[in-house]
XYZ file of C-alpha atoms in Angstrom:
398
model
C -55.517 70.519 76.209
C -57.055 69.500 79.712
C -55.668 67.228 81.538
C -58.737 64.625 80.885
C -57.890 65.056 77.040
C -54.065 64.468 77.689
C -55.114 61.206 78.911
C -57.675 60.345 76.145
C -54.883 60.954 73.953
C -52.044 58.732 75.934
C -54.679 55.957 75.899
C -55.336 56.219 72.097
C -51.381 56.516 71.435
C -50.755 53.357 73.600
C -53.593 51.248 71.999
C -52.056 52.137 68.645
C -48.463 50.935 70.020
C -50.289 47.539 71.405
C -51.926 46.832 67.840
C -48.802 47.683 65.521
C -46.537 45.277 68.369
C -49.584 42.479 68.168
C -48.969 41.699 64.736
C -45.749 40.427 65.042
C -47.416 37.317 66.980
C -50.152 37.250 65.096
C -48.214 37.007 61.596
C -45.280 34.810 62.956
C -46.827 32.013 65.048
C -50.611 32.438 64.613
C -51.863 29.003 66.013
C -48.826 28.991 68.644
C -49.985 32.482 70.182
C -53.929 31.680 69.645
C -53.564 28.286 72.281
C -51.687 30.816 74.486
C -54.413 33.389 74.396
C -56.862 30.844 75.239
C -55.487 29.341 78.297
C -53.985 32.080 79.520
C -56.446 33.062 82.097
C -55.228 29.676 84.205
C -51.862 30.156 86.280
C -51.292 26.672 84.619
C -52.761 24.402 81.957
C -52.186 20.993 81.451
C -52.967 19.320 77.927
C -51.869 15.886 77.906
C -47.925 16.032 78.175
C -47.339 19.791 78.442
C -47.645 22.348 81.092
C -48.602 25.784 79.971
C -47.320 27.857 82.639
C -48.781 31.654 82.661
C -48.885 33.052 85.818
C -45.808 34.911 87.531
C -45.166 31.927 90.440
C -45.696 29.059 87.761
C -42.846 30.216 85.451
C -40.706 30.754 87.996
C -41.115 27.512 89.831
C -40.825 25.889 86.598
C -37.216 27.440 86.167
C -35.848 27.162 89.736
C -37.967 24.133 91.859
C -38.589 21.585 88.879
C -35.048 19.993 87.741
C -35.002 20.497 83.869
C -33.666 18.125 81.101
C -31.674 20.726 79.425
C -30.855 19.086 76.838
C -34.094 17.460 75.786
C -35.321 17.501 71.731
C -37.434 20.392 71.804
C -35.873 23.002 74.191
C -33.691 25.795 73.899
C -30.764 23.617 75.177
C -31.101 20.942 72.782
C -31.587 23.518 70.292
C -28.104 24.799 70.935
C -26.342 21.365 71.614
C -27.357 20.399 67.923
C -26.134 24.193 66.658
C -22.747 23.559 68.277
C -21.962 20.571 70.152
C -21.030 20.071 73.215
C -19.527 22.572 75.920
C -23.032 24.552 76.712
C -23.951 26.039 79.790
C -27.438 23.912 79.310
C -25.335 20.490 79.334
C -22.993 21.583 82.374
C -23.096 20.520 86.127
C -21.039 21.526 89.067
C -17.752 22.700 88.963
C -17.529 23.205 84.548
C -20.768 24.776 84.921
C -19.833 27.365 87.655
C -16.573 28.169 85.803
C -18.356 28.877 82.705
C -20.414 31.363 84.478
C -17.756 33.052 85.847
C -15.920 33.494 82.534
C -19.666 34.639 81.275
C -19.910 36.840 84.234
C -16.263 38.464 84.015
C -17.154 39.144 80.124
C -20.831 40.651 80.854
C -20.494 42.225 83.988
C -20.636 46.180 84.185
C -17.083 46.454 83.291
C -17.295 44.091 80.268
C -20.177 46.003 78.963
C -18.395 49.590 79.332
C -15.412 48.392 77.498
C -17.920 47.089 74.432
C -19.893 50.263 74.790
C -17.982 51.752 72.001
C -18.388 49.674 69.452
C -22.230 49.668 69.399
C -22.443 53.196 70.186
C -19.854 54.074 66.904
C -22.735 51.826 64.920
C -25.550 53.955 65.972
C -23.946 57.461 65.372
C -22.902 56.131 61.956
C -26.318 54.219 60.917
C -28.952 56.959 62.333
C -26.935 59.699 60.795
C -29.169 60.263 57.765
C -32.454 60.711 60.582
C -30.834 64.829 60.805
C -30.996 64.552 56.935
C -34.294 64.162 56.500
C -33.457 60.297 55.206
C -35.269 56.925 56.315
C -33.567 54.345 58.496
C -34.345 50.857 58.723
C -34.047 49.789 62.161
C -33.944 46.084 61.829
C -30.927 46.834 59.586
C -29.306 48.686 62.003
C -30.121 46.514 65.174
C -28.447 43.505 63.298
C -24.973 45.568 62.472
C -25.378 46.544 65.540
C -25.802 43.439 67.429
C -23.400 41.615 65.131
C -20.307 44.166 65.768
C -21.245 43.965 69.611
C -20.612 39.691 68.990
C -17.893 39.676 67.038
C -16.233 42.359 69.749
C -16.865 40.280 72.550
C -15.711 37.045 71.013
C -12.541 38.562 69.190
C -13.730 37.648 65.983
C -12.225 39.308 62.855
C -15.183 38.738 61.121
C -17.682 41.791 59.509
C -20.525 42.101 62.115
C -23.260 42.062 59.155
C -22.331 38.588 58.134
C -22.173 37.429 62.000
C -25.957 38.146 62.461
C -27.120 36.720 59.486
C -25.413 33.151 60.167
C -26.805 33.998 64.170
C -30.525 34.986 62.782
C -30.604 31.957 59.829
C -29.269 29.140 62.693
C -31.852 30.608 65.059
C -34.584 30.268 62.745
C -33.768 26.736 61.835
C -33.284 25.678 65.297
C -36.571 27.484 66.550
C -38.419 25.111 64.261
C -37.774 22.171 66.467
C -39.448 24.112 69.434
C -43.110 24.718 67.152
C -45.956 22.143 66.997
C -46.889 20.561 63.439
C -45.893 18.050 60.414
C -41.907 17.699 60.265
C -40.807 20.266 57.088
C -38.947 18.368 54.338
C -35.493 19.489 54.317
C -35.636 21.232 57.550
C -32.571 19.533 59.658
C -30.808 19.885 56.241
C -31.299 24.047 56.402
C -30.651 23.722 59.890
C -27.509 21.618 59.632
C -26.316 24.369 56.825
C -26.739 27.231 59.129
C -25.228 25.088 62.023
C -22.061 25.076 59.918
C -22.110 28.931 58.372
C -22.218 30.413 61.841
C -19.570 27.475 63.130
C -17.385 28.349 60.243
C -17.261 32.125 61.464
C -16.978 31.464 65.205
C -14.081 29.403 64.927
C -12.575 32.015 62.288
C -8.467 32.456 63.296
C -8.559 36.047 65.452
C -6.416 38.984 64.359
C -2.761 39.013 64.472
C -1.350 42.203 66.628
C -1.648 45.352 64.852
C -4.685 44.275 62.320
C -7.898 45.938 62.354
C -10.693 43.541 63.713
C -14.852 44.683 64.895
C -14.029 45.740 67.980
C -11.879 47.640 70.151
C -8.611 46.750 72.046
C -7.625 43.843 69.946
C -4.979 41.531 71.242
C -2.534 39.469 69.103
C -3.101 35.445 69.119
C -4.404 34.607 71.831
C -7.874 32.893 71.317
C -9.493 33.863 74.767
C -8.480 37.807 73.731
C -11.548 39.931 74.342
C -12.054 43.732 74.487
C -14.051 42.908 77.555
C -11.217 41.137 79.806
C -13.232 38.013 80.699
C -10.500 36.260 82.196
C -11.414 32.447 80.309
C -11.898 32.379 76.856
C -15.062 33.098 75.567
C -14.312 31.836 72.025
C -14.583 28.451 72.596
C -16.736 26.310 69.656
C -20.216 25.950 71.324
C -20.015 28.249 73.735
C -19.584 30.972 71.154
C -22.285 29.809 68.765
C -24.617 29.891 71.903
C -23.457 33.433 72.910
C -23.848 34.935 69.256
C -27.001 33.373 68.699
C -28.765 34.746 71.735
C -26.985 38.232 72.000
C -27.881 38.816 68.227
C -31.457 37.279 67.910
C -32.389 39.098 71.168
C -31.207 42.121 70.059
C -32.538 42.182 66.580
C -35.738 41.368 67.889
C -36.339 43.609 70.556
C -35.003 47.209 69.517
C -37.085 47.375 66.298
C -40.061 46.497 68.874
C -38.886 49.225 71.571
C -38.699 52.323 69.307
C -42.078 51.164 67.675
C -43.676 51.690 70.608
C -42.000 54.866 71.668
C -43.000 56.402 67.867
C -46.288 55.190 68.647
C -47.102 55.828 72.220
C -45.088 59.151 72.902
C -42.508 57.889 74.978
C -39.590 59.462 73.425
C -39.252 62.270 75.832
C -38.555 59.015 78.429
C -35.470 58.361 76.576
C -34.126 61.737 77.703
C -35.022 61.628 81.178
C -34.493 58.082 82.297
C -33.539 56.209 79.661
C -33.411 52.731 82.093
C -36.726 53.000 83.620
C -37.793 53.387 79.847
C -35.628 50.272 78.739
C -36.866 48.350 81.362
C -40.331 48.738 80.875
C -40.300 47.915 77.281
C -38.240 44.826 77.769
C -41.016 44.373 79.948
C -44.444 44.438 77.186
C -41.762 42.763 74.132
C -40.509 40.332 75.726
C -38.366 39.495 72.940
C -38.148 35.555 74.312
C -41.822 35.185 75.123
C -41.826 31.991 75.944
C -39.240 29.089 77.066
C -39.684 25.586 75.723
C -38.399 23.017 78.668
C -38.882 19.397 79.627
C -38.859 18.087 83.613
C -36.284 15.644 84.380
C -38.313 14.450 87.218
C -41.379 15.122 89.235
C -42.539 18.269 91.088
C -45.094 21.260 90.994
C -45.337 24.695 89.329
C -47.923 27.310 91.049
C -49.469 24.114 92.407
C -49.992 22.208 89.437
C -47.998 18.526 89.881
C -45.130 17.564 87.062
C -44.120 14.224 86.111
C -40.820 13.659 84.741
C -40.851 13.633 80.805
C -43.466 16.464 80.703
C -42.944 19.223 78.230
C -43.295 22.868 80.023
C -44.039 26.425 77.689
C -43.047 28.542 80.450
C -44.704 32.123 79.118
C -42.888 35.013 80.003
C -44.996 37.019 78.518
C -47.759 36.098 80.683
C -45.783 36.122 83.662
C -44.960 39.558 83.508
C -48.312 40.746 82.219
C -46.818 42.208 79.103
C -50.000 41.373 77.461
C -52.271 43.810 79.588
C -49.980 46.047 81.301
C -48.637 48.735 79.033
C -45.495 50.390 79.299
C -45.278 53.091 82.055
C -41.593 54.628 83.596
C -43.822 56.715 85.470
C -45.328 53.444 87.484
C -42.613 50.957 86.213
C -43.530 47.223 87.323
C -41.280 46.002 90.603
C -37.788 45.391 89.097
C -38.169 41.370 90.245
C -40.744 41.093 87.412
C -39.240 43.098 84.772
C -36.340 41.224 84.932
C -38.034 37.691 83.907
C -37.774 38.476 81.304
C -34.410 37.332 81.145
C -35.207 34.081 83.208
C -34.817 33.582 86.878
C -32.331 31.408 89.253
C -29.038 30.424 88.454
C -29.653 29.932 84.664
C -30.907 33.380 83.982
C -29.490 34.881 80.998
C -26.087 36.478 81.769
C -26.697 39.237 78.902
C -29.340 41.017 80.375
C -26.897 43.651 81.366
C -25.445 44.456 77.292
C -29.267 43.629 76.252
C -30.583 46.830 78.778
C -27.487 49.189 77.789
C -27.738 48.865 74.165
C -31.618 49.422 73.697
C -31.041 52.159 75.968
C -28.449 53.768 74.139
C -30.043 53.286 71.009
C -33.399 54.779 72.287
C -31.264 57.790 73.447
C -29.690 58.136 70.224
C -33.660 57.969 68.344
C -34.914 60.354 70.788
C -32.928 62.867 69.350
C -34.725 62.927 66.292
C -38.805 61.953 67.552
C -38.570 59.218 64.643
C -41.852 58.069 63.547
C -42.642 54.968 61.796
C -42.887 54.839 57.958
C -43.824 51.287 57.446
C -43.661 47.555 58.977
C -43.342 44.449 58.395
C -43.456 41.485 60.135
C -40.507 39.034 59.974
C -42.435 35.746 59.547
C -39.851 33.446 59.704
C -37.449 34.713 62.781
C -36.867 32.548 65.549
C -38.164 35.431 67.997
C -41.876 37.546 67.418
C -40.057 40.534 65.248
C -40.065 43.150 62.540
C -38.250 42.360 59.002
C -38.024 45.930 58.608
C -38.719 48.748 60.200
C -38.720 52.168 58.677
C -38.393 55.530 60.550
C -37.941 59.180 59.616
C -37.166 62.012 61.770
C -40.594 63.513 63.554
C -38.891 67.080 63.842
């Protein structure tokens, strides 16, 4: 093959990997993603009382020079103060809010992550194990046992990591619904309530005594802030843990199926052998498993020099701002590092899991590449709080 077919052939791959990945926008929030289509060739759009932001300078000033309401009806924070109640990094100031990153920081910093490593990695050699037999895997099934272990390690929960991502996925979807435009759903704060109180009811489940088996490794006996990670402050607080499963699992869930998609599709596997981060990176990169962030100004200011009132309701597209919508994936000419990691917000409320997000799609994409899977059928999860797959079947390629 010359080298001008090799790169006919990349191009077709890659345009196959960008229409499979389309559809789970298209089939999960049609109307949502057609308004963001449309506008998106404007660093910023105003209609009425919300600010679509697009452009790479307008979501970041909108997350770090226009003070937020982070608690407002419609955003991720108020979202998560009606899942669990107070105690929230989005309704903390000053000195609570500082020592609740620190505890976050101590429990998801590089050595917080090794000592949880185990756990997802004993998940993935159990789950893709029938890939050498010949068998099919569903990944979506194994990213949520995956992603639910990984929880219930890090908050010492003695609870099976299955049932931990379901309550995390259901309370997700019924809190996402506040975030959507259209007619109130009967019943819907009902649902949500109900899935409010499942995932409560497991969070706040009594940790293992010394000596009993729990999810995760290095168990220690009744003491409530007990992690394998060593986060110094308890992690297993009411809200704070709610919040922590919730966006650890949905995140998860939502991006891996959506990573090895595109490697099946566009030929990346061989990536995942040779540098696996640059890889993990870049498909963070075109998912963007949190697309978009849902705020509300607490007061005046600008965004990529469009003026905000106080009140106004920002869609701060991440998506957009890291031009995951025309920039494919490419660890040979990865985008700067200060873009690809938008992804996972910016300033001093970025997400403190970007770290465990990074090293578990990397380890499971190292674990896939093994086997070249290719993908047997897909279908789009139409109800998930985050653009994902409700399965995802792959078989070995070789």
């Amino acid at each position: 093959m010359t080298p001008g077919e090799r790169a006919g052939a990349a191009s077709r791959h890659a345009a196959r990997a960008r229409r499979r990945d389309r559809r789970v926008y298209l089939y999960s929030h049609p109307v949502l993603f057609a308004l963001l289509a449309v506008t998106r060739r404007r660093p910023v759009t105003r209609l009425g009382g919300t600010v679509l932001a697009h452009s790479r300078a307008a979501f970041v000033d909108g997350l770090t020079r226009v003070r937020l309401d982070r608690t407002a009806e419609g955003t991720t924070g108020g979202a998560a103060g009606r899942l669990a109640g107070d105690g929230l990094l989005f309704d903390q100031e000053g000195d609570e809010h500082r020592g609740t990153r620190r505890a976050l920081a101590d429990a998801l910093g590089a050595d917080g992550v090794t000592r949880l490593r185990p756990v997802w990695r004993e998940v993935l050699e159990r789950r893709l194990a029938p890939l050498a037999a010949g068998g099919e895997v569903d990944l979506v099934d194994v990213a949520a046992e995956l992603a639910g272990t990984t929880a219930a390690a890090l908050l010492a929960l003695d609870v099976d990591g299955r049932e931990l991502a379901a309550a995390a996925r259901a309370a997700a979807t019924a809190g996402a619904r506040e975030h959507l435009p259209g007619l109130p759903r009967p019943g819907a704060r009902r649902t949500a309530r109900a899935a409010a109180e499942r995932l409560n009811a497991l969070v706040t489940s009594p940790r293992p005594a010394e000596g009993t088996a729990g999810t995760g490794p290095d168990r220690r006996s009744g003491d409530p802030a007990a992690s394998p990670t060593g986060a110094e402050q308890p992690l297993g607080t009411h809200g704070l843990a709610a919040m922590l499963a919730v966006a650890a699992i949905n995140t998860t869930v939502a991006a891996l199926p959506r990573a090895a998609a595109w490697c099946a599709d566009a030929g990346l596997w061989a990536y995942a052998e040779t540098d696996p981060g640059t890889l993990t990176a870049e498909l963070l990169r075109v998912t963007a498993p949190t697309p978009l962030l849902p705020r509300v100004a607490a007061a005046g200011g600008e965004i990529d020099g469009c003026p905000v009132r106080g009140g106004d309701r920002l869609i701060l597209v991440a998506r957009h701002a890291v031009d995951a919508h025309r920039r494919d994936p490419c660890p040979r000419d990865p985008a700067p590092p200060q873009t690809a990691q938008l992804v996972f917000g910016a300033g001093p409320h970025a997400c403190p899991g970007a770290r465990l997000a990074r090293r578990q799609i990397a380890d499971a994409l190292v674990a896939l590449a093994a086997h070249r899977p290719v993908v047997i059928s897909a279908r789009v999860d139409r109800r998930s709080a985050l653009p994902g797959w409700a399965s995802l079947i792959v078989r070995a390629g070789r």
